[in-house]
JSON list of C-alpha atoms in Angstrom, two decimals:
[
{"chain": "A", "resi": 1, "resn": "MET", "atom": "CA", "xyz": [151.56, 140.23, 99.79]},
{"chain": "A", "resi": 2, "resn": "ILE", "atom": "CA", "xyz": [148.65, 141.25, 102.03]},
{"chain": "A", "resi": 3, "resn": "PHE", "atom": "CA", "xyz": [146.53, 138.58, 103.68]},
{"chain": "A", "resi": 4, "resn": "ASP", "atom": "CA", "xyz": [143.31, 138.60, 105.69]},
{"chain": "A", "resi": 5, "resn": "GLN", "atom": "CA", "xyz": [142.87, 138.03, 109.40]},
{"chain": "A", "resi": 6, "resn": "PHE", "atom": "CA", "xyz": [142.64, 134.27, 110.16]},
{"chain": "A", "resi": 7, "resn": "ASP", "atom": "CA", "xyz": [144.43, 133.22, 106.96]},
{"chain": "A", "resi": 8, "resn": "VAL", "atom": "CA", "xyz": [146.97, 130.42, 107.45]},
{"chain": "A", "resi": 9, "resn": "VAL", "atom": "CA", "xyz": [150.17, 131.41, 105.67]},
{"chain": "A", "resi": 10, "resn": "VAL", "atom": "CA", "xyz": [153.71, 130.11, 105.13]},
{"chain": "A", "resi": 11, "resn": "VAL", "atom": "CA", "xyz": [156.44, 132.33, 106.56]},
{"chain": "A", "resi": 12, "resn": "PRO", "atom": "CA", "xyz": [160.09, 132.21, 107.60]},
{"chain": "A", "resi": 13, "resn": "PHE", "atom": "CA", "xyz": [159.38, 131.66, 111.32]},
{"chain": "A", "resi": 14, "resn": "PRO", "atom": "CA", "xyz": [162.01, 133.18, 113.61]},
{"chain": "A", "resi": 15, "resn": "PHE", "atom": "CA", "xyz": [163.53, 131.17, 116.42]},
{"chain": "A", "resi": 16, "resn": "SER", "atom": "CA", "xyz": [163.40, 133.02, 119.75]},
{"chain": "A", "resi": 17, "resn": "ASP", "atom": "CA", "xyz": [166.97, 132.08, 120.66]},
{"chain": "A", "resi": 18, "resn": "GLY", "atom": "CA", "xyz": [168.81, 133.34, 117.58]},
{"chain": "A", "resi": 19, "resn": "PRO", "atom": "CA", "xyz": [168.79, 134.85, 114.09]},
{"chain": "A", "resi": 20, "resn": "LYS", "atom": "CA", "xyz": [167.85, 131.66, 112.22]},
{"chain": "A", "resi": 21, "resn": "SER", "atom": "CA", "xyz": [164.44, 130.91, 110.75]},
{"chain": "A", "resi": 22, "resn": "LYS", "atom": "CA", "xyz": [162.57, 128.00, 109.16]},
{"chain": "A", "resi": 23, "resn": "ARG", "atom": "CA", "xyz": [159.56, 127.91, 106.81]},
{"chain": "A", "resi": 24, "resn": "ARG", "atom": "CA", "xyz": [156.50, 127.35, 108.97]},
{"chain": "A", "resi": 25, "resn": "LYS", "atom": "CA", "xyz": [152.78, 127.90, 108.89]},
{"chain": "A", "resi": 26, "resn": "ALA", "atom": "CA", "xyz": [151.45, 130.80, 110.92]},
{"chain": "A", "resi": 27, "resn": "LEU", "atom": "CA", "xyz": [148.13, 132.51, 111.54]},
{"chain": "A", "resi": 28, "resn": "VAL", "atom": "CA", "xyz": [147.43, 136.11, 110.52]},
{"chain": "A", "resi": 29, "resn": "ILE", "atom": "CA", "xyz": [145.95, 137.77, 113.63]},
{"chain": "A", "resi": 30, "resn": "SER", "atom": "CA", "xyz": [146.06, 141.43, 112.53]},
{"chain": "A", "resi": 31, "resn": "ASN", "atom": "CA", "xyz": [143.34, 142.75, 110.24]},
{"chain": "A", "resi": 32, "resn": "GLN", "atom": "CA", "xyz": [143.81, 143.82, 106.63]},
{"chain": "A", "resi": 33, "resn": "LYS", "atom": "CA", "xyz": [143.56, 147.54, 107.48]},
{"chain": "A", "resi": 34, "resn": "PHE", "atom": "CA", "xyz": [146.56, 147.21, 109.84]},
{"chain": "A", "resi": 35, "resn": "ASN", "atom": "CA", "xyz": [148.47, 145.02, 107.37]},
{"chain": "A", "resi": 36, "resn": "LYS", "atom": "CA", "xyz": [148.03, 147.50, 104.49]},
{"chain": "A", "resi": 37, "resn": "ALA", "atom": "CA", "xyz": [148.70, 150.65, 106.50]},
{"chain": "A", "resi": 38, "resn": "ASN", "atom": "CA", "xyz": [151.83, 149.37, 108.22]},
{"chain": "A", "resi": 39, "resn": "LYS", "atom": "CA", "xyz": [153.22, 147.07, 105.50]},
{"chain": "A", "resi": 40, "resn": "ASN", "atom": "CA", "xyz": [153.62, 144.49, 108.26]},
{"chain": "A", "resi": 41, "resn": "THR", "atom": "CA", "xyz": [151.47, 141.65, 109.57]},
{"chain": "A", "resi": 42, "resn": "ILE", "atom": "CA", "xyz": [151.10, 140.33, 113.12]},
{"chain": "A", "resi": 43, "resn": "LEU", "atom": "CA", "xyz": [151.11, 136.54, 113.22]},
{"chain": "A", "resi": 44, "resn": "LEU", "atom": "CA", "xyz": [150.69, 133.72, 115.71]},
{"chain": "A", "resi": 45, "resn": "MET", "atom": "CA", "xyz": [152.62, 130.47, 115.73]},
{"chain": "A", "resi": 46, "resn": "ILE", "atom": "CA", "xyz": [150.97, 127.27, 114.50]},
{"chain": "A", "resi": 47, "resn": "THR", "atom": "CA", "xyz": [152.60, 124.12, 115.83]},
{"chain": "A", "resi": 48, "resn": "SER", "atom": "CA", "xyz": [152.08, 120.38, 115.72]},
{"chain": "A", "resi": 49, "resn": "ALA", "atom": "CA", "xyz": [153.93, 120.09, 119.06]},
{"chain": "A", "resi": 50, "resn": "VAL", "atom": "CA", "xyz": [150.66, 119.66, 120.93]},
{"chain": "A", "resi": 51, "resn": "LYS", "atom": "CA", "xyz": [152.31, 117.84, 123.86]},
{"chain": "A", "resi": 52, "resn": "SER", "atom": "CA", "xyz": [154.32, 120.93, 124.86]},
{"chain": "A", "resi": 53, "resn": "HIS", "atom": "CA", "xyz": [151.20, 122.79, 125.96]},
{"chain": "A", "resi": 54, "resn": "TRP", "atom": "CA", "xyz": [151.16, 126.56, 126.57]},
{"chain": "A", "resi": 55, "resn": "THR", "atom": "CA", "xyz": [148.40, 128.36, 128.41]},
{"chain": "A", "resi": 56, "resn": "PHE", "atom": "CA", "xyz": [145.75, 129.55, 125.92]},
{"chain": "A", "resi": 57, "resn": "ASP", "atom": "CA", "xyz": [146.79, 127.18, 123.10]},
{"chain": "A", "resi": 58, "resn": "VAL", "atom": "CA", "xyz": [143.86, 126.63, 120.71]},
{"chain": "A", "resi": 59, "resn": "SER", "atom": "CA", "xyz": [143.40, 123.30, 118.93]},
{"chain": "A", "resi": 60, "resn": "ILE", "atom": "CA", "xyz": [142.47, 123.69, 115.27]},
{"chain": "A", "resi": 61, "resn": "LYS", "atom": "CA", "xyz": [139.41, 121.52, 114.65]},
{"chain": "A", "resi": 62, "resn": "ASN", "atom": "CA", "xyz": [138.86, 122.07, 110.90]},
{"chain": "A", "resi": 63, "resn": "LEU", "atom": "CA", "xyz": [142.28, 121.07, 109.57]},
{"chain": "A", "resi": 64, "resn": "ASP", "atom": "CA", "xyz": [141.22, 120.78, 105.91]},
{"chain": "A", "resi": 65, "resn": "GLN", "atom": "CA", "xyz": [139.88, 124.33, 105.69]},
{"chain": "A", "resi": 66, "resn": "ALA", "atom": "CA", "xyz": [143.02, 125.62, 107.42]},
{"chain": "A", "resi": 67, "resn": "GLY", "atom": "CA", "xyz": [145.24, 123.79, 104.91]},
{"chain": "A", "resi": 68, "resn": "LEU", "atom": "CA", "xyz": [146.84, 121.64, 107.60]},
{"chain": "A", "resi": 69, "resn": "SER", "atom": "CA", "xyz": [147.57, 117.92, 107.30]},
{"chain": "A", "resi": 70, "resn": "LYS", "atom": "CA", "xyz": [148.01, 116.99, 110.96]},
{"chain": "A", "resi": 71, "resn": "LYS", "atom": "CA", "xyz": [146.75, 117.97, 114.40]},
{"chain": "A", "resi": 72, "resn": "CYS", "atom": "CA", "xyz": [147.95, 121.49, 115.27]},
{"chain": "A", "resi": 73, "resn": "VAL", "atom": "CA", "xyz": [147.41, 124.26, 117.77]},
{"chain": "A", "resi": 74, "resn": "VAL", "atom": "CA", "xyz": [147.59, 128.01, 117.46]},
{"chain": "A", "resi": 75, "resn": "ARG", "atom": "CA", "xyz": [150.06, 129.14, 120.10]},
{"chain": "A", "resi": 76, "resn": "MET", "atom": "CA", "xyz": [149.84, 132.64, 121.56]},
{"chain": "A", "resi": 77, "resn": "LYS", "atom": "CA", "xyz": [153.42, 133.33, 120.47]},
{"chain": "A", "resi": 78, "resn": "SER", "atom": "CA", "xyz": [153.22, 136.43, 118.30]},
{"chain": "A", "resi": 79, "resn": "PHE", "atom": "CA", "xyz": [155.63, 138.05, 115.89]},
{"chain": "A", "resi": 80, "resn": "THR", "atom": "CA", "xyz": [155.53, 140.70, 113.17]},
{"chain": "A", "resi": 81, "resn": "LEU", "atom": "CA", "xyz": [156.83, 140.31, 109.63]},
{"chain": "A", "resi": 82, "resn": "ASP", "atom": "CA", "xyz": [157.11, 142.61, 106.65]},
{"chain": "A", "resi": 83, "resn": "ASN", "atom": "CA", "xyz": [154.32, 141.73, 104.20]},
{"chain": "A", "resi": 84, "resn": "ALA", "atom": "CA", "xyz": [156.94, 140.93, 101.55]},
{"chain": "A", "resi": 85, "resn": "LEU", "atom": "CA", "xyz": [158.12, 137.98, 103.67]},
{"chain": "A", "resi": 86, "resn": "LEU", "atom": "CA", "xyz": [154.72, 136.26, 103.71]},
{"chain": "A", "resi": 87, "resn": "LEU", "atom": "CA", "xyz": [155.19, 133.48, 101.18]},
{"chain": "A", "resi": 88, "resn": "GLU", "atom": "CA", "xyz": [151.77, 131.97, 100.46]},
{"chain": "A", "resi": 89, "resn": "ARG", "atom": "CA", "xyz": [148.27, 131.32, 101.78]},
{"chain": "A", "resi": 90, "resn": "CYS", "atom": "CA", "xyz": [147.46, 127.67, 102.44]},
{"chain": "A", "resi": 91, "resn": "GLY", "atom": "CA", "xyz": [144.07, 127.98, 104.08]},
{"chain": "A", "resi": 92, "resn": "ARG", "atom": "CA", "xyz": [141.82, 129.86, 106.44]},
{"chain": "A", "resi": 93, "resn": "LEU", "atom": "CA", "xyz": [140.46, 129.07, 109.90]},
{"chain": "A", "resi": 94, "resn": "SER", "atom": "CA", "xyz": [136.83, 128.06, 110.13]},
{"chain": "A", "resi": 95, "resn": "SER", "atom": "CA", "xyz": [134.60, 130.58, 111.88]},
{"chain": "A", "resi": 96, "resn": "ASN", "atom": "CA", "xyz": [134.52, 128.40, 115.02]},
{"chain": "A", "resi": 97, "resn": "ASP", "atom": "CA", "xyz": [138.30, 128.03, 115.11]},
{"chain": "A", "resi": 98, "resn": "ALA", "atom": "CA", "xyz": [138.72, 131.78, 114.46]},
{"chain": "A", "resi": 99, "resn": "SER", "atom": "CA", "xyz": [136.34, 132.60, 117.29]},
{"chain": "A", "resi": 100, "resn": "ASN", "atom": "CA", "xyz": [138.27, 130.35, 119.69]},
{"chain": "A", "resi": 101, "resn": "VAL", "atom": "CA", "xyz": [141.60, 131.92, 118.68]},
{"chain": "A", "resi": 102, "resn": "LEU", "atom": "CA", "xyz": [140.24, 135.44, 119.09]},
{"chain": "A", "resi": 103, "resn": "LYS", "atom": "CA", "xyz": [138.90, 134.59, 122.54]},
{"chain": "A", "resi": 104, "resn": "SER", "atom": "CA", "xyz": [142.26, 133.14, 123.58]},
{"chain": "A", "resi": 105, "resn": "TRP", "atom": "CA", "xyz": [144.16, 136.12, 122.11]},
{"chain": "A", "resi": 106, "resn": "LYS", "atom": "CA", "xyz": [141.98, 138.51, 124.11]},
{"chain": "A", "resi": 107, "resn": "GLN", "atom": "CA", "xyz": [142.59, 136.49, 127.29]},
{"chain": "A", "resi": 108, "resn": "THR", "atom": "CA", "xyz": [146.33, 136.45, 126.63]},
{"chain": "A", "resi": 109, "resn": "CYS", "atom": "CA", "xyz": [146.39, 140.24, 126.22]},
{"chain": "A", "resi": 110, "resn": "SER", "atom": "CA", "xyz": [143.80, 140.91, 128.97]},
{"chain": "A", "resi": 111, "resn": "ILE", "atom": "CA", "xyz": [141.44, 142.59, 126.51]},
{"chain": "A", "resi": 112, "resn": "ALA", "atom": "CA", "xyz": [137.80, 142.71, 127.62]}
]
């Protein structure tokens, strides 16, 4: 399935220390043109572990629109998945939240 940039989706999220995964919510950061052309999507981690702060974490302010039930942050921890592994869309970031994530993503990658 192909999703739009800033959609919140459910995916099998990989653990960085092994081959296991768990169903988690993630943010689509790549645009639809990339997702269609490459049959893969670039995602960012969404976590409720707000106390374990990473540089450039972005708090999601509009939880309802994003389809989230508790306080979460978008963490600049990226990964790529085959589009077939994206399970469902549960929401979309508000324009303000999307703008904040994009700004943080650019800072993380040193993009002007």
